[in-house]
Amino acid sequence: MSAGVTIALDAMGGDAGVQVAVPAALAMLDAWPDLRLILVGQQEVISGAMNGAATGSRLSVQDAREIVGMDEPPADALRRKKDSSMRVAINMVKQGEADACVSAGNTGALMATSRFVLKTLPGIDRPAIMAIVPTKRGKTYMLDLGANSACTAEQLFQFAVMGSVFVRDIEDIEHPRVGLLNIGEEDIKGTQTVREAARRLQDSGLNYVGFVEGDAIPDQKSDVLVCDGFSGNIALKSMEGTAKLVSHFLEREFRGSFYGRMAGLVALPVLRSLRRRLDPRRYNGASLVGLNGIVIKSHGGADTVALQQAIRVAMLEVEKNTPHQIRRLLESQDH
């Protein structure tokens, strides 16, 4: 990691607020000597959660009096809560006081506020939410996952450019494979928008590999999977629900009878390994790509381990300077 990385952490966001943010911050500072964190939120609440822990020069508190509710309309948060912990943390990125912002708060409010404060990169119509999806052979990066329910072909192309740059820099893949989520692999399948985006990608310098069906996402046919936010969010939630269903069935079978319990004891090491591999905390930290700055969305229900992962994602993006790299590739494309 580059020396002197500073992250503004929205300490009031998410379901648990400071009860997760403070221990996560302390653990990260202990693990990363070059990291500096700014906890943004109500100073007295943050200080109370510190329980007298030594902070040193690498941890500071920026007071912000308001809190954005998890179910608050994004427009209300943007207009009425200019002193919220979320808004102040994003402002610190804008003002150069922090290299990145991490928040577990309201997704819609975070996207709306980030777009208003930081603006989008030149050539980007809308930012997108991108996150890691585990696959059979590793992982794929999927976007958009909910920021834009409807997209034009040009916007899907922009998502592909952003995702390609991100994966190239973060995963050190020189020519990431880019796929489009669709209802079939044939050229005639899908909406007109998706087909137009495919033609745009075929004419670009990106490593476009074609359409990817929903059931083929775990096969990792692409390193970057592009879709509109409506389809992407449904696909992601469906995969998460399926994982929970399989886990439920396994647990019920192993507890259902004496032989099932014996089989469970034998399979325990394998089950523990499977649980670690599918642990959603390992993949926490969705990037709001396309902004003129780095903002990372942590899951609202994240625990301390998961929030630490989101902070690591922010650190890596700062090190790779992904907004600058996206800008460069966009400028190289012939629109």
Short mmCIF file of C-alpha atoms in Angstrom, two decimals:
data_model
loop_
_atom_site.label_atom_id
_atom_site.label_comp_id
_atom_site.label_asym_id
_atom_site.label_seq_id
_atom_site.Cartn_x
_atom_site.Cartn_y
_atom_site.Cartn_z
CA MET A 1 0.00 0.00 0.00
CA SER A 2 1.14 3.53 -0.72
CA ALA A 3 2.38 5.48 2.28
CA GLY A 4 0.01 7.88 3.95
CA VAL A 5 -3.37 6.69 2.66
CA THR A 6 -6.21 8.52 4.44
CA ILE A 7 -9.74 7.08 4.56
CA ALA A 8 -12.82 8.95 5.79
CA LEU A 9 -15.08 6.40 7.48
CA ASP A 10 -18.76 7.19 7.99
CA ALA A 11 -18.92 6.01 11.59
CA MET A 12 -22.67 6.50 11.95
CA GLY A 13 -23.77 4.62 8.83
CA GLY A 14 -25.11 1.08 8.70
CA ASP A 15 -27.22 -0.95 11.08
CA ALA A 16 -24.68 -0.90 13.92
CA GLY A 17 -22.94 2.45 13.42
CA VAL A 18 -20.06 3.12 15.80
CA GLN A 19 -20.35 -0.31 17.42
CA VAL A 20 -18.86 -1.75 14.24
CA ALA A 21 -17.00 1.26 12.82
CA VAL A 22 -14.78 1.90 15.84
CA PRO A 23 -13.45 -1.66 16.38
CA ALA A 24 -12.99 -2.08 12.62
CA ALA A 25 -10.99 1.14 12.49
CA LEU A 26 -8.78 0.14 15.42
CA ALA A 27 -8.12 -3.30 13.91
CA MET A 28 -7.16 -1.80 10.54
CA LEU A 29 -4.81 0.71 12.11
CA ASP A 30 -3.12 -2.09 14.00
CA ALA A 31 -2.69 -4.13 10.80
CA TRP A 32 -1.65 -1.29 8.44
CA PRO A 33 1.02 1.09 9.83
CA ASP A 34 0.71 3.49 6.86
CA LEU A 35 -3.06 3.88 7.11
CA ARG A 36 -4.76 6.96 8.56
CA LEU A 37 -8.48 6.94 9.38
CA ILE A 38 -10.88 9.78 10.03
CA LEU A 39 -14.02 8.70 11.88
CA VAL A 40 -16.85 10.98 10.81
CA GLY A 41 -19.89 11.39 13.05
CA GLN A 42 -21.10 12.66 16.39
CA GLN A 43 -17.92 13.17 18.37
CA GLU A 44 -19.30 12.26 21.78
CA VAL A 45 -20.84 9.02 20.47
CA ILE A 46 -17.60 7.99 18.76
CA SER A 47 -15.55 8.85 21.86
CA GLY A 48 -17.87 6.77 24.01
CA ALA A 49 -17.41 3.77 21.72
CA MET A 50 -13.63 4.13 21.90
CA ASN A 51 -13.68 2.98 25.56
CA GLY A 52 -10.44 4.82 26.23
CA ALA A 53 -8.52 3.15 23.40
CA ALA A 54 -5.37 4.98 22.40
CA THR A 55 -5.80 6.66 19.03
CA GLY A 56 -2.43 8.23 18.23
CA SER A 57 -1.87 10.51 15.28
CA ARG A 58 -3.35 8.10 12.72
CA LEU A 59 -6.92 8.21 13.99
CA SER A 60 -8.93 11.39 14.25
CA VAL A 61 -12.59 12.32 14.59
CA GLN A 62 -14.47 14.77 12.38
CA ASP A 63 -17.66 15.93 14.04
CA ALA A 64 -20.89 15.68 12.03
CA ARG A 65 -24.18 16.18 13.80
CA GLU A 66 -26.70 14.51 11.48
CA ILE A 67 -27.33 10.88 10.53
CA VAL A 68 -28.87 9.58 7.31
CA GLY A 69 -31.44 6.90 8.07
CA MET A 70 -31.21 3.57 6.27
CA ASP A 71 -34.73 4.03 4.84
CA GLU A 72 -34.51 7.77 4.24
CA PRO A 73 -35.33 8.98 0.71
CA PRO A 74 -32.05 9.90 -1.05
CA ALA A 75 -33.42 13.29 -2.16
CA ASP A 76 -34.24 14.23 1.43
CA ALA A 77 -30.80 13.23 2.65
CA LEU A 78 -29.18 15.25 -0.12
CA ARG A 79 -31.24 18.41 0.43
CA ARG A 80 -31.75 18.48 4.17
CA LYS A 81 -28.76 16.79 5.80
CA LYS A 82 -25.67 18.70 4.74
CA ASP A 83 -24.01 17.99 8.09
CA SER A 84 -24.60 14.24 8.03
CA SER A 85 -21.70 11.89 8.66
CA MET A 86 -22.12 10.59 5.10
CA ARG A 87 -22.07 14.04 3.47
CA VAL A 88 -19.13 15.27 5.53
CA ALA A 89 -17.08 12.14 4.74
CA ILE A 90 -17.70 12.61 1.00
CA ASN A 91 -16.88 16.31 1.27
CA MET A 92 -13.51 15.38 2.76
CA VAL A 93 -12.71 13.43 -0.42
CA LYS A 94 -13.77 16.41 -2.53
CA GLN A 95 -11.60 18.77 -0.51
CA GLY A 96 -8.56 16.48 -0.61
CA GLU A 97 -8.60 15.84 3.14
CA ALA A 98 -9.20 12.12 2.53
CA ASP A 99 -8.23 9.83 -0.34
CA ALA A 100 -11.44 7.80 -0.15
CA CYS A 101 -14.73 7.47 1.70
CA VAL A 102 -16.20 4.27 3.14
CA SER A 103 -19.82 4.11 4.30
CA ALA A 104 -22.25 1.36 5.31
CA GLY A 105 -25.13 3.80 5.12
CA ASN A 106 -28.16 4.21 2.88
CA THR A 107 -27.11 3.11 -0.64
CA GLY A 108 -29.37 5.51 -2.54
CA ALA A 109 -28.33 8.46 -0.41
CA LEU A 110 -24.67 7.55 -0.73
CA MET A 111 -24.88 7.38 -4.51
CA ALA A 112 -26.90 10.59 -4.84
CA THR A 113 -24.66 12.54 -2.48
CA SER A 114 -21.45 11.20 -4.02
CA ARG A 115 -22.62 12.11 -7.50
CA PHE A 116 -23.66 15.60 -6.39
CA VAL A 117 -20.47 16.36 -4.47
CA LEU A 118 -17.79 14.59 -6.51
CA LYS A 119 -19.42 14.68 -9.97
CA THR A 120 -18.81 12.01 -12.59
CA LEU A 121 -15.68 11.51 -14.64
CA PRO A 122 -15.62 13.09 -18.12
CA GLY A 123 -17.36 10.75 -20.54
CA ILE A 124 -19.41 9.01 -17.83
CA ASP A 125 -23.16 9.62 -17.78
CA ARG A 126 -23.91 7.76 -14.56
CA PRO A 127 -21.87 6.06 -11.84
CA ALA A 128 -22.45 2.36 -11.22
CA ILE A 129 -22.23 0.04 -8.24
CA MET A 130 -19.71 -2.74 -8.76
CA ALA A 131 -19.00 -5.68 -6.49
CA ILE A 132 -17.28 -9.06 -6.50
CA VAL A 133 -19.35 -12.18 -7.18
CA PRO A 134 -17.72 -15.52 -6.21
CA THR A 135 -17.45 -18.13 -8.98
CA LYS A 136 -16.26 -21.71 -9.38
CA ARG A 137 -12.78 -20.59 -10.37
CA GLY A 138 -12.45 -17.41 -8.35
CA LYS A 139 -14.54 -14.28 -8.83
CA THR A 140 -16.01 -11.89 -11.34
CA TYR A 141 -16.75 -8.18 -11.04
CA MET A 142 -20.35 -7.28 -11.75
CA LEU A 143 -21.90 -3.88 -12.49
CA ASP A 144 -24.35 -2.21 -12.23
CA LEU A 145 -25.91 -3.68 -9.09
CA GLY A 146 -28.66 -1.22 -8.38
CA ALA A 147 -27.72 2.38 -9.07
CA ASN A 148 -29.37 2.61 -12.49
CA SER A 149 -32.51 0.56 -13.08
CA ALA A 150 -32.63 1.49 -16.77
CA CYS A 151 -29.60 2.12 -18.98
CA THR A 152 -28.83 3.09 -22.54
CA ALA A 153 -26.46 1.08 -24.72
CA GLU A 154 -23.84 3.82 -24.33
CA GLN A 155 -24.10 3.65 -20.54
CA LEU A 156 -23.65 -0.13 -20.59
CA PHE A 157 -20.56 0.44 -22.72
CA GLN A 158 -19.27 2.94 -20.17
CA PHE A 159 -19.81 0.38 -17.41
CA ALA A 160 -17.74 -2.10 -19.44
CA VAL A 161 -14.89 0.40 -19.77
CA MET A 162 -14.92 1.19 -16.05
CA GLY A 163 -15.09 -2.47 -15.04
CA SER A 164 -12.29 -3.40 -17.44
CA VAL A 165 -9.97 -0.73 -16.06
CA PHE A 166 -10.79 -1.69 -12.49
CA VAL A 167 -10.12 -5.40 -12.98
CA ARG A 168 -6.98 -4.75 -15.01
CA ASP A 169 -5.49 -2.63 -12.24
CA ILE A 170 -6.82 -4.42 -9.17
CA GLU A 171 -6.43 -8.02 -10.37
CA ASP A 172 -3.42 -7.46 -12.69
CA ILE A 173 -5.27 -8.99 -15.66
CA GLU A 174 -3.90 -7.29 -18.77
CA HIS A 175 -6.98 -7.85 -20.96
CA PRO A 176 -9.99 -8.63 -18.74
CA ARG A 177 -12.81 -10.54 -20.43
CA VAL A 178 -15.98 -8.47 -20.61
CA GLY A 179 -19.42 -10.06 -20.89
CA LEU A 180 -22.98 -8.75 -21.10
CA LEU A 181 -25.69 -10.35 -18.96
CA ASN A 182 -28.48 -11.53 -21.25
CA ILE A 183 -31.27 -14.11 -21.57
CA GLY A 184 -29.28 -16.14 -24.12
CA GLU A 185 -25.92 -16.33 -25.83
CA GLU A 186 -27.22 -15.91 -29.40
CA ASP A 187 -26.82 -12.53 -31.11
CA ILE A 188 -30.57 -12.21 -31.65
CA LYS A 189 -31.43 -12.60 -27.95
CA GLY A 190 -32.14 -9.79 -25.53
CA THR A 191 -33.46 -6.27 -25.70
CA GLN A 192 -32.48 -3.81 -28.38
CA THR A 193 -30.43 -1.91 -25.81
CA VAL A 194 -28.37 -4.97 -24.90
CA ARG A 195 -27.81 -5.86 -28.55
CA GLU A 196 -26.70 -2.30 -29.32
CA ALA A 197 -24.30 -2.39 -26.39
CA ALA A 198 -22.89 -5.66 -27.75
CA ARG A 199 -22.22 -4.08 -31.13
CA ARG A 200 -20.55 -1.13 -29.41
CA LEU A 201 -18.31 -3.47 -27.43
CA GLN A 202 -17.42 -5.54 -30.50
CA ASP A 203 -16.09 -2.40 -32.16
CA SER A 204 -14.07 -1.31 -29.13
CA GLY A 205 -10.62 -2.35 -28.03
CA LEU A 206 -12.00 -4.18 -25.01
CA ASN A 207 -11.77 -7.96 -24.70
CA TYR A 208 -15.48 -8.53 -25.26
CA VAL A 209 -16.47 -12.22 -25.06
CA GLY A 210 -20.22 -12.00 -25.71
CA PHE A 211 -23.45 -12.61 -23.82
CA VAL A 212 -23.54 -14.45 -20.49
CA GLU A 213 -26.71 -16.10 -19.19
CA GLY A 214 -27.67 -15.93 -15.54
CA ASP A 215 -26.97 -19.60 -14.85
CA ALA A 216 -23.47 -19.21 -16.33
CA ILE A 217 -22.36 -16.47 -13.91
CA PRO A 218 -20.70 -19.03 -11.57
CA ASP A 219 -18.74 -20.43 -14.55
CA GLN A 220 -16.81 -17.13 -14.75
CA LYS A 221 -16.99 -16.79 -18.51
CA SER A 222 -15.97 -13.18 -18.04
CA ASP A 223 -13.90 -11.19 -15.55
CA VAL A 224 -16.30 -8.25 -15.86
CA LEU A 225 -20.06 -8.77 -16.19
CA VAL A 226 -22.10 -5.77 -17.35
CA CYS A 227 -25.83 -5.24 -16.86
CA ASP A 228 -28.37 -2.60 -15.90
CA GLY A 229 -28.95 -2.06 -12.20
CA PHE A 230 -32.39 -3.70 -12.20
CA SER A 231 -31.18 -6.99 -13.68
CA GLY A 232 -27.93 -6.93 -11.73
CA ASN A 233 -29.56 -6.43 -8.36
CA ILE A 234 -32.05 -9.23 -8.98
CA ALA A 235 -29.27 -11.58 -10.13
CA LEU A 236 -27.12 -10.77 -7.10
CA LYS A 237 -29.96 -11.19 -4.59
CA SER A 238 -31.00 -14.44 -6.28
CA MET A 239 -27.49 -15.85 -5.90
CA GLU A 240 -27.33 -14.77 -2.25
CA GLY A 241 -30.72 -16.37 -1.61
CA THR A 242 -29.69 -19.61 -3.30
CA ALA A 243 -26.57 -19.81 -1.14
CA LYS A 244 -28.69 -19.40 1.99
CA LEU A 245 -31.16 -22.03 0.77
CA VAL A 246 -28.41 -24.60 0.13
CA SER A 247 -26.92 -23.88 3.57
CA HIS A 248 -30.35 -24.35 5.16
CA PHE A 249 -30.95 -27.68 3.43
CA LEU A 250 -27.50 -29.00 4.38
CA GLU A 251 -27.99 -28.03 8.01
CA ARG A 252 -31.43 -29.63 8.12
CA GLU A 253 -30.19 -32.88 6.58
CA PHE A 254 -27.23 -33.17 8.93
CA ARG A 255 -29.44 -32.57 11.96
CA GLY A 256 -32.40 -34.65 10.81
CA SER A 257 -31.31 -38.06 12.04
CA PHE A 258 -28.62 -39.93 13.92
CA TYR A 259 -26.89 -40.92 10.68
CA GLY A 260 -27.17 -37.37 9.41
CA ARG A 261 -25.44 -36.07 12.55
CA MET A 262 -22.67 -38.64 12.16
CA ALA A 263 -22.22 -37.67 8.52
CA GLY A 264 -22.14 -34.03 9.59
CA LEU A 265 -19.29 -34.70 12.00
CA VAL A 266 -17.30 -36.40 9.25
CA ALA A 267 -18.02 -33.58 6.81
CA LEU A 268 -17.36 -30.79 9.32
CA PRO A 269 -13.93 -29.76 7.94
CA VAL A 270 -15.36 -29.56 4.41
CA LEU A 271 -18.37 -27.59 5.60
CA ARG A 272 -16.16 -25.13 7.46
CA SER A 273 -14.03 -24.66 4.34
CA LEU A 274 -17.16 -24.11 2.25
CA ARG A 275 -18.49 -21.59 4.74
CA ARG A 276 -15.22 -19.63 4.61
CA ARG A 277 -15.21 -19.65 0.80
CA LEU A 278 -18.80 -18.39 0.58
CA ASP A 279 -18.51 -15.99 3.53
CA PRO A 280 -20.03 -12.74 2.20
CA ARG A 281 -17.73 -10.75 4.48
CA ARG A 282 -14.81 -11.69 2.21
CA TYR A 283 -16.49 -9.86 -0.68
CA ASN A 284 -17.78 -6.81 1.19
CA GLY A 285 -17.08 -3.41 -0.29
CA ALA A 286 -18.86 -2.29 -3.47
CA SER A 287 -17.19 0.42 -5.54
CA LEU A 288 -19.14 3.43 -6.78
CA VAL A 289 -17.26 3.58 -10.07
CA GLY A 290 -17.45 6.53 -12.47
CA LEU A 291 -17.10 9.22 -9.83
CA ASN A 292 -14.36 11.81 -9.70
CA GLY A 293 -13.22 10.29 -6.43
CA ILE A 294 -13.26 6.99 -4.53
CA VAL A 295 -16.33 5.95 -2.55
CA ILE A 296 -16.87 2.42 -1.20
CA LYS A 297 -20.25 1.10 -0.07
CA SER A 298 -20.14 -1.45 2.73
CA HIS A 299 -23.12 -3.71 3.39
CA GLY A 300 -25.47 -2.07 5.87
CA GLY A 301 -25.41 -5.13 8.12
CA ALA A 302 -21.63 -5.52 7.98
CA ASP A 303 -19.84 -6.69 11.10
CA THR A 304 -16.32 -5.68 12.09
CA VAL A 305 -14.64 -8.20 9.78
CA ALA A 306 -16.75 -7.19 6.79
CA LEU A 307 -16.16 -3.47 7.33
CA GLN A 308 -12.43 -4.05 7.46
CA GLN A 309 -12.68 -5.66 4.02
CA ALA A 310 -14.49 -2.60 2.67
CA ILE A 311 -11.69 -0.39 4.00
CA ARG A 312 -9.14 -2.64 2.28
CA VAL A 313 -10.99 -2.19 -1.01
CA ALA A 314 -10.74 1.58 -0.56
CA MET A 315 -7.03 1.34 0.18
CA LEU A 316 -6.40 -0.70 -2.94
CA GLU A 317 -8.33 1.71 -5.13
CA VAL A 318 -6.33 4.61 -3.73
CA GLU A 319 -3.10 2.77 -4.45
CA LYS A 320 -4.14 2.00 -8.04
CA ASN A 321 -5.73 5.45 -8.57
CA THR A 322 -8.63 3.86 -10.41
CA PRO A 323 -10.56 7.08 -11.29
CA HIS A 324 -7.52 8.37 -13.18
CA GLN A 325 -7.06 5.07 -14.99
CA ILE A 326 -10.74 5.00 -16.02
CA ARG A 327 -10.44 8.54 -17.33
CA ARG A 328 -7.41 7.56 -19.43
CA LEU A 329 -9.11 4.58 -21.05
CA LEU A 330 -12.26 6.57 -21.77
CA GLU A 331 -10.17 9.23 -23.51
CA SER A 332 -8.57 6.54 -25.67
CA GLN A 333 -11.93 5.26 -26.92
CA ASP A 334 -13.25 6.63 -30.18
CA HIS A 335 -16.81 7.69 -29.34
#
